[in-house]
Coordinates of C-alpha atoms and ligand atoms in Angstrom, one line a residue:
M1 CA -39.8 139.0 -49.0
C2 CA -37.4 141.9 -48.5
G3 CA -37.7 145.0 -46.3
V4 CA -37.5 148.6 -47.6
F5 CA -37.0 151.9 -45.7
G6 CA -36.6 155.5 -46.6
I7 CA -36.2 158.9 -44.8
R8 CA -35.7 162.5 -45.7
S9 CA -34.3 164.9 -43.1
E10 CA -32.2 168.0 -43.2
E11 CA -31.4 167.8 -39.5
R12 CA -31.0 164.1 -38.7
D13 CA -28.3 161.5 -39.5
V14 CA -30.4 159.8 -42.2
S15 CA -27.9 156.9 -42.9
R16 CA -27.8 156.0 -39.2
L17 CA -31.6 156.1 -39.0
A18 CA -31.8 153.9 -42.2
Y19 CA -29.4 151.5 -40.5
F20 CA -31.7 151.3 -37.5
G21 CA -34.8 150.9 -39.7
L22 CA -33.2 148.0 -41.6
F23 CA -32.2 146.4 -38.3
A24 CA -36.0 146.3 -37.4
L25 CA -36.6 144.8 -40.9
Q26 CA -34.0 142.1 -40.6
H27 CA -36.6 139.4 -40.5
R28 CA -37.7 140.3 -44.0
G29 CA -34.4 139.5 -45.6
Q30 CA -31.1 138.1 -44.3
E31 CA -29.2 137.6 -47.6
A32 CA -28.0 141.1 -48.1
A33 CA -28.4 144.7 -46.9
G34 CA -27.8 148.1 -48.4
I35 CA -28.2 151.8 -47.9
A36 CA -28.2 154.6 -50.5
V37 CA -27.7 158.2 -49.4
S38 CA -27.9 161.5 -51.3
D39 CA -26.7 164.9 -50.1
G40 CA -28.5 166.5 -53.0
G41 CA -25.6 166.1 -55.5
R42 CA -23.6 163.0 -54.6
L43 CA -25.3 159.6 -54.4
T44 CA -23.5 156.9 -52.4
V45 CA -24.5 153.3 -52.0
L46 CA -23.2 150.7 -49.6
R47 CA -24.3 147.1 -50.1
E48 CA -23.1 143.9 -48.5
I49 CA -24.1 140.2 -48.4
G50 CA -25.3 139.1 -45.0
L51 CA -27.0 140.6 -42.0
V52 CA -27.5 144.4 -41.3
A53 CA -25.2 144.3 -38.3
H54 CA -22.4 142.8 -40.5
A55 CA -23.0 144.9 -43.6
F56 CA -22.1 148.3 -42.0
D57 CA -19.7 149.6 -39.4
E58 CA -19.4 153.0 -37.7
Q59 CA -16.8 154.3 -40.1
Q60 CA -18.9 153.4 -43.1
L61 CA -22.0 155.1 -41.7
Q62 CA -20.1 158.2 -40.9
A63 CA -19.0 158.3 -44.5
L64 CA -22.6 158.4 -45.6
P65 CA -23.7 162.0 -44.9
G66 CA -26.8 163.3 -46.7
E67 CA -30.4 164.4 -46.5
V68 CA -32.1 161.4 -48.0
A69 CA -31.5 157.7 -47.4
I70 CA -33.2 154.5 -48.5
G71 CA -32.3 151.0 -47.3
H72 CA -33.1 147.4 -48.2
T73 CA -32.8 144.0 -46.6
R74 CA -32.8 141.2 -49.3
Y75 CA -34.5 137.8 -49.5
S76 CA -34.1 136.7 -53.1
T77 CA -37.2 135.8 -55.2
T78 CA -35.7 136.8 -58.6
G79 CA -31.9 136.6 -59.1
A80 CA -29.2 134.8 -57.3
N81 CA -27.9 135.6 -53.8
K82 CA -24.8 137.5 -54.8
W83 CA -23.4 141.0 -54.2
A84 CA -24.4 142.3 -57.6
N85 CA -28.0 141.6 -56.8
A86 CA -28.0 143.3 -53.4
Q87 CA -30.1 146.5 -53.2
P88 CA -30.6 149.4 -53.3
L89 CA -29.5 149.1 -56.9
I90 CA -28.6 152.1 -59.0
H91 CA -29.6 152.6 -62.6
H92 CA -28.3 155.5 -64.8
G93 CA -30.8 156.3 -67.5
R94 CA -31.2 158.9 -70.2
A95 CA -33.4 161.1 -68.0
R96 CA -32.1 160.5 -64.5
T97 CA -30.3 158.2 -62.1
V98 CA -32.5 156.1 -59.8
A99 CA -31.5 154.3 -56.6
L100 CA -34.2 151.8 -55.7
G101 CA -35.1 149.1 -53.2
H102 CA -38.0 146.7 -54.0
N103 CA -40.1 144.3 -52.0
G104 CA -42.2 142.1 -54.3
N105 CA -42.1 140.3 -57.6
L106 CA -43.2 141.3 -61.1
V107 CA -45.1 138.8 -63.1
N108 CA -44.6 140.5 -66.5
V109 CA -40.9 141.1 -66.2
E110 CA -40.0 139.1 -69.3
E111 CA -41.7 141.5 -71.8
L112 CA -40.4 144.6 -70.0
R113 CA -36.8 143.3 -70.0
D114 CA -37.1 142.4 -73.7
E115 CA -38.4 145.9 -74.5
L116 CA -35.7 147.7 -72.5
I117 CA -32.9 145.5 -74.0
G118 CA -34.4 146.0 -77.4
D119 CA -34.2 149.8 -76.8
G120 CA -30.5 149.5 -76.0
V121 CA -30.9 149.8 -72.2
K122 CA -28.1 147.9 -70.4
L123 CA -29.3 145.9 -67.4
A124 CA -26.6 145.0 -65.0
S125 CA -28.4 142.5 -62.8
G126 CA -30.8 139.6 -62.9
L127 CA -33.3 141.6 -60.9
D128 CA -36.9 142.5 -61.8
S129 CA -36.3 145.5 -59.6
E130 CA -33.8 146.9 -62.1
V131 CA -36.5 146.9 -64.7
I132 CA -38.6 149.3 -62.5
A133 CA -35.6 151.6 -62.0
A134 CA -34.7 151.5 -65.7
L135 CA -38.3 152.5 -66.8
I136 CA -38.3 155.5 -64.4
A137 CA -34.7 156.4 -65.3
R138 CA -35.3 156.7 -69.1
D139 CA -38.6 158.6 -68.9
P140 CA -38.1 162.4 -69.5
A141 CA -41.4 163.3 -67.8
P142 CA -41.4 165.0 -64.4
L143 CA -40.5 162.4 -61.7
A144 CA -44.0 161.7 -60.3
D145 CA -45.4 161.3 -63.9
A146 CA -42.5 159.0 -64.8
V147 CA -43.2 156.8 -61.7
A148 CA -46.9 156.8 -62.6
A149 CA -46.2 155.8 -66.2
T150 CA -43.9 153.0 -64.9
M151 CA -46.5 151.7 -62.5
A152 CA -49.0 151.5 -65.3
R153 CA -46.6 149.1 -67.1
L154 CA -45.9 146.8 -64.1
E155 CA -47.9 143.7 -63.1
G156 CA -47.3 142.0 -59.9
A157 CA -46.2 143.0 -56.4
Y158 CA -44.1 146.0 -55.6
S159 CA -43.6 148.1 -52.5
V160 CA -40.7 150.4 -53.4
T161 CA -38.6 153.1 -51.9
A162 CA -36.4 155.1 -54.3
L163 CA -34.0 158.0 -54.2
V164 CA -34.0 160.2 -57.3
D165 CA -32.3 163.7 -57.6
G166 CA -32.5 164.2 -53.8
T167 CA -36.2 163.2 -53.6
L168 CA -37.4 160.3 -51.5
V169 CA -40.1 158.4 -53.5
A170 CA -42.2 155.4 -52.4
F171 CA -44.9 153.6 -54.3
R172 CA -47.0 150.5 -54.0
D173 CA -48.7 148.2 -56.5
P174 CA -52.5 148.7 -57.1
F175 CA -53.3 145.5 -55.2
G176 CA -51.1 146.4 -52.2
F177 CA -49.7 142.9 -51.9
R178 CA -46.8 143.9 -49.7
P179 CA -47.1 146.4 -46.8
L180 CA -45.7 149.9 -47.0
T181 CA -46.2 152.5 -44.2
L182 CA -45.7 156.2 -43.9
G183 CA -44.5 157.7 -40.6
Q184 CA -43.5 161.1 -39.2
L185 CA -40.5 161.9 -37.1
G186 CA -41.0 165.5 -36.0
E187 CA -41.2 167.4 -39.3
D188 CA -39.6 164.6 -41.2
W189 CA -41.1 161.8 -43.2
V190 CA -40.2 158.1 -42.9
I191 CA -41.3 155.2 -45.0
A192 CA -41.0 151.5 -44.1
S193 CA -42.2 148.1 -45.0
E194 CA -43.5 147.6 -41.4
T195 CA -44.5 149.8 -38.5
C196 CA -41.9 148.1 -36.3
A197 CA -39.2 150.0 -38.2
L198 CA -41.1 153.3 -37.6
D199 CA -41.3 152.5 -33.9
L200 CA -37.6 151.8 -33.7
V201 CA -36.6 155.2 -35.1
G202 CA -39.2 157.0 -33.0
A203 CA -41.5 157.9 -35.8
D204 CA -45.3 158.1 -35.4
V205 CA -47.3 155.9 -37.8
V206 CA -49.3 158.2 -40.0
R207 CA -51.0 155.8 -42.5
D208 CA -50.3 153.1 -45.1
V209 CA -49.1 154.1 -48.6
Q210 CA -52.3 153.2 -50.4
P211 CA -52.4 150.6 -53.2
G212 CA -51.6 152.3 -56.5
E213 CA -50.3 155.4 -54.7
V214 CA -47.0 157.3 -55.1
V215 CA -45.7 159.5 -52.4
W216 CA -42.6 161.7 -52.7
V217 CA -40.8 163.9 -50.2
D218 CA -38.7 166.9 -51.4
E219 CA -37.6 170.2 -49.8
E220 CA -41.2 171.3 -49.9
G221 CA -42.5 168.4 -47.9
L222 CA -44.7 165.4 -48.6
H223 CA -46.7 165.0 -51.8
A224 CA -49.0 162.1 -52.8
A225 CA -50.9 161.1 -55.9
Q226 CA -53.0 158.1 -56.9
A227 CA -50.7 157.0 -59.7
V228 CA -52.7 154.0 -61.0
P229 CA -56.3 153.0 -60.1
S230 CA -56.7 150.4 -57.4
G231 CA -59.5 147.9 -57.9
R232 CA -59.4 145.1 -55.5
N233 CA -56.9 145.2 -52.6
A234 CA -54.9 142.0 -52.1
L235 CA -52.7 142.5 -49.0
C236 CA -50.8 139.2 -48.5
I237 CA -52.5 137.3 -45.7
F238 CA -49.2 135.4 -45.1
E239 CA -47.9 138.6 -43.6
H240 CA -50.2 138.0 -40.7
V241 CA -49.6 134.3 -40.7
Y242 CA -45.8 134.4 -40.7
F243 CA -43.8 137.1 -42.5
A244 CA -44.4 140.3 -40.6
R245 CA -42.9 140.9 -37.1
P246 CA -45.5 140.3 -34.4
D247 CA -45.2 143.9 -33.1
S248 CA -46.0 145.4 -36.5
R249 CA -49.5 146.5 -37.5
V250 CA -50.2 145.3 -41.1
G251 CA -53.3 146.6 -42.8
G252 CA -54.0 148.3 -39.4
V253 CA -54.1 145.0 -37.5
E254 CA -51.5 144.1 -34.9
V255 CA -49.9 140.9 -36.2
H256 CA -49.4 139.2 -32.8
G257 CA -53.0 139.6 -31.9
A258 CA -54.0 138.1 -35.3
R259 CA -51.8 135.1 -34.6
V260 CA -53.2 134.5 -31.1
R261 CA -56.7 134.6 -32.6
M262 CA -55.6 132.1 -35.2
G263 CA -54.5 129.8 -32.4
E264 CA -57.8 130.2 -30.6
R265 CA -59.8 129.4 -33.7
L266 CA -57.6 126.4 -34.3
A267 CA -58.4 125.0 -30.8
E268 CA -62.1 125.4 -31.5
E269 CA -61.8 123.8 -35.0
A270 CA -59.5 120.9 -34.0
P271 CA -59.6 120.1 -30.3
V272 CA -57.5 117.4 -28.8
E273 CA -56.8 115.8 -25.4
A274 CA -53.3 116.6 -24.5
D275 CA -51.0 117.7 -21.6
L276 CA -49.0 120.5 -23.0
V277 CA -49.2 123.1 -25.8
I278 CA -45.9 124.2 -27.3
G279 CA -45.1 126.6 -30.1
I280 CA -42.5 126.0 -32.8
P281 CA -40.4 129.1 -32.1
D282 CA -40.6 131.9 -32.9
S283 CA -43.4 132.2 -35.4
G284 CA -45.6 129.4 -33.9
T285 CA -45.6 130.9 -30.4
P286 CA -48.4 133.4 -30.6
A287 CA -50.8 130.8 -32.1
A288 CA -49.7 128.3 -29.4
I289 CA -50.6 130.9 -26.7
G290 CA -54.0 131.3 -28.4
F291 CA -54.5 127.5 -28.6
S292 CA -53.7 127.1 -24.9
K293 CA -56.0 130.0 -23.9
A294 CA -59.0 128.5 -25.9
S295 CA -58.3 124.9 -24.9
G296 CA -57.3 125.3 -21.3
I297 CA -54.2 123.0 -22.0
P298 CA -51.1 124.6 -20.3
F299 CA -48.6 126.3 -22.6
N300 CA -44.9 126.1 -22.0
E301 CA -41.6 126.4 -23.9
A302 CA -40.2 123.1 -24.9
L303 CA -38.0 123.8 -27.9
I304 CA -35.1 126.2 -27.7
K305 CA -34.3 127.9 -30.9
N306 CA -30.8 129.2 -31.9
R307 CA -31.8 132.6 -33.2
Y308 CA -28.5 133.2 -35.1
V309 CA -29.0 130.7 -38.0
A310 CA -29.4 133.0 -41.0
R311 CA -30.2 131.9 -44.5
T312 CA -26.6 132.6 -45.6
F313 CA -25.3 130.3 -42.9
I314 CA -23.3 127.4 -44.2
Q315 CA -25.7 124.5 -44.3
P316 CA -24.7 120.9 -43.4
E317 CA -24.4 118.4 -46.1
Q318 CA -27.4 116.2 -47.1
G319 CA -26.2 113.3 -44.9
M320 CA -26.1 115.6 -41.8
R321 CA -29.8 116.1 -41.4
E322 CA -29.7 115.6 -37.7
Q323 CA -27.2 118.5 -37.3
G324 CA -29.3 120.6 -39.7
I325 CA -32.3 120.6 -37.3
R326 CA -30.2 120.6 -34.2
M327 CA -28.5 123.7 -35.4
K328 CA -31.9 125.4 -35.1
F329 CA -33.8 123.6 -32.3
N330 CA -33.1 121.6 -29.1
P331 CA -35.9 120.1 -26.9
L332 CA -36.2 120.5 -23.1
D333 CA -37.0 117.7 -20.6
E334 CA -40.5 119.3 -20.3
V335 CA -41.8 117.1 -23.2
E336 CA -40.9 113.7 -21.6
G337 CA -43.9 111.4 -21.2
K338 CA -46.4 114.2 -22.3
R339 CA -49.0 114.3 -25.0
I340 CA -47.8 117.4 -26.9
V341 CA -49.8 119.8 -29.1
A342 CA -47.1 121.3 -31.3
V343 CA -48.4 124.5 -33.0
D344 CA -46.7 126.1 -36.0
D345 CA -47.8 128.8 -38.4
S346 CA -47.5 126.9 -41.6
I347 CA -46.0 123.9 -43.4
V348 CA -44.4 124.8 -46.7
R349 CA -41.9 122.1 -47.7
G350 CA -42.6 119.9 -44.7
N351 CA -39.0 118.7 -43.9
T352 CA -38.6 120.8 -40.8
M353 CA -41.9 119.6 -39.3
R354 CA -41.0 116.0 -40.0
Q355 CA -37.7 116.4 -38.2
L356 CA -39.2 118.3 -35.3
V357 CA -41.9 115.7 -34.7
Q358 CA -39.2 113.0 -34.6
M359 CA -37.1 115.2 -32.3
L360 CA -40.0 115.5 -29.9
L361 CA -40.7 111.7 -30.0
D362 CA -36.9 111.0 -29.4
A363 CA -37.0 113.3 -26.4
G364 CA -39.7 111.2 -24.9
A365 CA -43.0 112.8 -26.0
A366 CA -45.9 110.2 -25.7
E367 CA -47.9 111.8 -28.6
V368 CA -47.3 114.7 -30.9
H369 CA -50.4 116.4 -32.2
V370 CA -49.5 119.0 -34.9
R371 CA -51.8 122.0 -35.3
I372 CA -51.1 124.5 -38.0
S373 CA -52.5 128.0 -37.7
S374 CA -53.1 128.5 -41.4
P375 CA -54.6 126.3 -44.2
P376 CA -52.5 123.9 -46.3
V377 CA -50.2 125.8 -48.7
V378 CA -51.2 124.3 -52.0
S379 CA -50.1 126.7 -54.7
P380 CA -47.0 128.8 -55.4
C381 CA -46.7 132.5 -54.7
F382 CA -45.9 134.9 -57.6
Y383 CA -45.9 138.0 -55.5
G384 CA -42.5 138.0 -53.7
I385 CA -42.3 134.9 -51.7
D386 CA -39.8 132.2 -52.6
M387 CA -42.0 129.2 -53.0
A388 CA -42.5 129.3 -56.7
D389 CA -42.4 125.6 -57.5
E390 CA -45.6 123.7 -56.7
D391 CA -43.6 120.4 -56.5
E392 CA -41.8 121.8 -53.4
L393 CA -45.1 122.4 -51.5
A394 CA -45.7 119.4 -49.3
A395 CA -49.5 119.8 -49.2
A396 CA -50.0 120.5 -52.9
H397 CA -50.7 116.9 -53.8
R398 CA -51.3 115.3 -50.4
S399 CA -54.5 114.9 -48.3
V400 CA -54.4 116.0 -44.6
E401 CA -54.1 112.4 -43.6
E402 CA -51.2 111.9 -46.1
M403 CA -49.6 115.0 -44.6
R404 CA -50.0 113.6 -41.1
A405 CA -48.2 110.4 -42.2
H406 CA -45.5 112.5 -44.1
V407 CA -44.6 114.4 -40.9
G408 CA -45.1 111.4 -38.6
A409 CA -47.5 113.1 -36.2
T410 CA -50.1 111.4 -34.0
S411 CA -52.6 113.8 -35.5
L412 CA -52.5 116.8 -37.7
H413 CA -55.0 119.6 -38.4
Y414 CA -54.9 122.9 -40.2
L415 CA -56.9 126.1 -39.6
S416 CA -59.7 126.6 -42.1
V417 CA -59.5 129.5 -44.7
D418 CA -62.5 131.1 -43.0
G419 CA -60.9 130.7 -39.6
M420 CA -57.7 132.4 -40.8
Q421 CA -59.6 135.2 -42.4
A422 CA -61.7 135.9 -39.3
A423 CA -58.6 136.0 -37.1
T424 CA -57.1 138.8 -39.2
T425 CA -60.4 140.8 -38.8
L426 CA -59.8 142.1 -42.4
P427 CA -62.5 141.8 -45.0
E428 CA -62.1 138.8 -47.4
D429 CA -62.0 141.0 -50.5
S430 CA -59.0 143.0 -49.1
V431 CA -56.5 140.2 -49.0
C432 CA -54.6 137.7 -51.2
R433 CA -55.0 134.1 -50.0
A434 CA -53.9 132.5 -53.3
C435 CA -51.3 130.1 -52.0
F436 CA -54.1 128.5 -49.9
T437 CA -57.0 128.8 -52.3
R438 CA -55.4 128.9 -55.9
N439 CA -57.5 132.1 -56.5
Y440 CA -54.9 134.6 -57.8
P441 CA -55.9 138.2 -57.9
T442 CA -53.9 138.7 -61.1
S443 CA -53.0 136.6 -64.2
V444 CA -49.9 134.6 -63.4
P445 CA -47.2 133.1 -65.5
P446 CA -47.2 129.3 -66.0
K447 CA -43.9 128.7 -64.2
V448 CA -41.3 131.1 -62.8
E449 CA -37.6 130.3 -62.6
K450 CA -35.9 132.4 -59.9
L451 CA -32.5 132.5 -61.7
R452 CA -33.9 132.9 -65.2
F453 CA -32.1 136.1 -65.9
E454 CA -28.7 135.1 -64.5
P455 CA -25.9 134.4 -66.9
A456 CA -25.3 130.6 -67.5
P457 CA -22.3 129.3 -65.5
A458 CA -19.1 129.4 -67.5
Ligands
LIG1 S1 -49.9 133.9 -52.9 FE1 -49.8 133.6 -50.6 S2 -47.8 134.3 -50.0 FE2 -48.2 135.1 -52.1 S3 -49.1 137.1 -51.8 FE3 -50.8 135.7 -51.9 S4 -51.2 135.1 -49.8 FE4 -49.2 136.0 -49.9

C-alpha cells in the first residue's frame, strides 16, 4: 500500500508536519518510514525500518529544517523489507537530484529498468519507485515536462510525492488507482494519500490530484497540468473495503459510511437468524454496525484486538499458531451460548478467519455465521497490494461452500459485486474491482515476483 505526504511552507516546521502527516498514514505501511527535507540547497533524508513513532525522535526532527518536506510509510510490494528499500529514496541523475515517495506498483518496470541500466544508470535498490526517480533525474527538460515525459513511460499504479530542487511535486497515474489529495494550510499547500492526514495537520481538503495530473508547488505557489490523458478512472475499490482509514474521504466518499452501507447491503443479501453481530476488529466493525442496523440483531464487541502487532513484529513459529492468533485477538464471555454473526471486510488468505471461527467456537459460541462485506477475492492485484500470487488467495479456486468448510463456519456469505459498488456510491466505470472480477483496467504481466530485483543471497 504505502502512504505519501508532502508540504511546502516558508513559515512552518515542515519536517514536524510531515511527521504528523505520516502518523495519520501509519495504517498504509508499517515496515518503514522516512522524511526528506530541503532548505533550498541542502537535501536531508531520514529513513528507518519500523513505525513512524520509532523512526524519528525530537532531536532528529529538529535537525531537519527546511521549506519543503515529503514523507513515506512503507508496505512492500516490490523489493524486500530492508533499510535500503525504505523511502523517500534519493536518485542523483544527469539533470537533477530527485527525492521521491511512491504508493503503487508499476507493471512495466522490467523494460524500464533494462533501458536505464543499458544507458549506464546505476540503480541502488530493488524498487520500481527508483525507476520513476531515475527517469525524472536524467531528463534535462524543465521539471514539469520531465515528470510528464516520465509519466508517459509508466504503466501501472503510482501516487507520488517528490522533492526536486526545492520544489514539491506530486503526480498520479492516469487511472488514479491510489488516492492522492491536495489540501491547504493557510497559504501553504499540503499533499497526502488520504484526507485523514490533511485533517491531522489542520489543512483544509481542496481536491483530489486528478488521474494523470502533475501538481507542483514552488516559491510562486501551486501549479497544475494534465501531464498524460486520463481515459477511464480506476480508483481501487479495496480502499473503501479495507485499506483507507474510516475517517478519510476517498474519491469524495467517506470510507466509514461506505463500510456501514456494505454491511447493510450484506444483511439484505444474506440474512440469518442469530443473537449477536460482531465485527472482526477493526476493519470489520463498520460493516458489522451496518449489518446490525439492517437486520435488527444487536451488535456488540466480542473480540478484543491488540492494536500494537505490526507487520515487522517477530512472528511465532509455524507450530505456534494458537499464539499467532492470540497475539492479535482475544474473545469476551459475550459470545458464550450465542449464535454469532461475525462480519469481516474480506478474506484474502483465509488462515486468520479459520482461526477466528475456531476461537469463537472454543469460547462457547453456539454457531458462527461468517459474513464478508466484499465479494470473494479471486485474482491478484498488480497495482500496489501485496497479494500477487493467485495460489495464496483462498477463494481463487474454491466455491463459497468450499470456503465455508475451509474456515469452519456454520454459514458463510459474501457481499455481491453490485452490492459493494452501490455501497460506495461511486459509478462503476470509475473504480478498479479487478481482484473480485478479473477485469483488469490495464494489461498485466503473467506473474510478478516481489523480490525479483533483489540480489541473490550470497
Ligand atoms: S486489483 Fe483489487 S486491490 Fe488491486 S487496485 Fe484493483 S481493486 Fe484494488
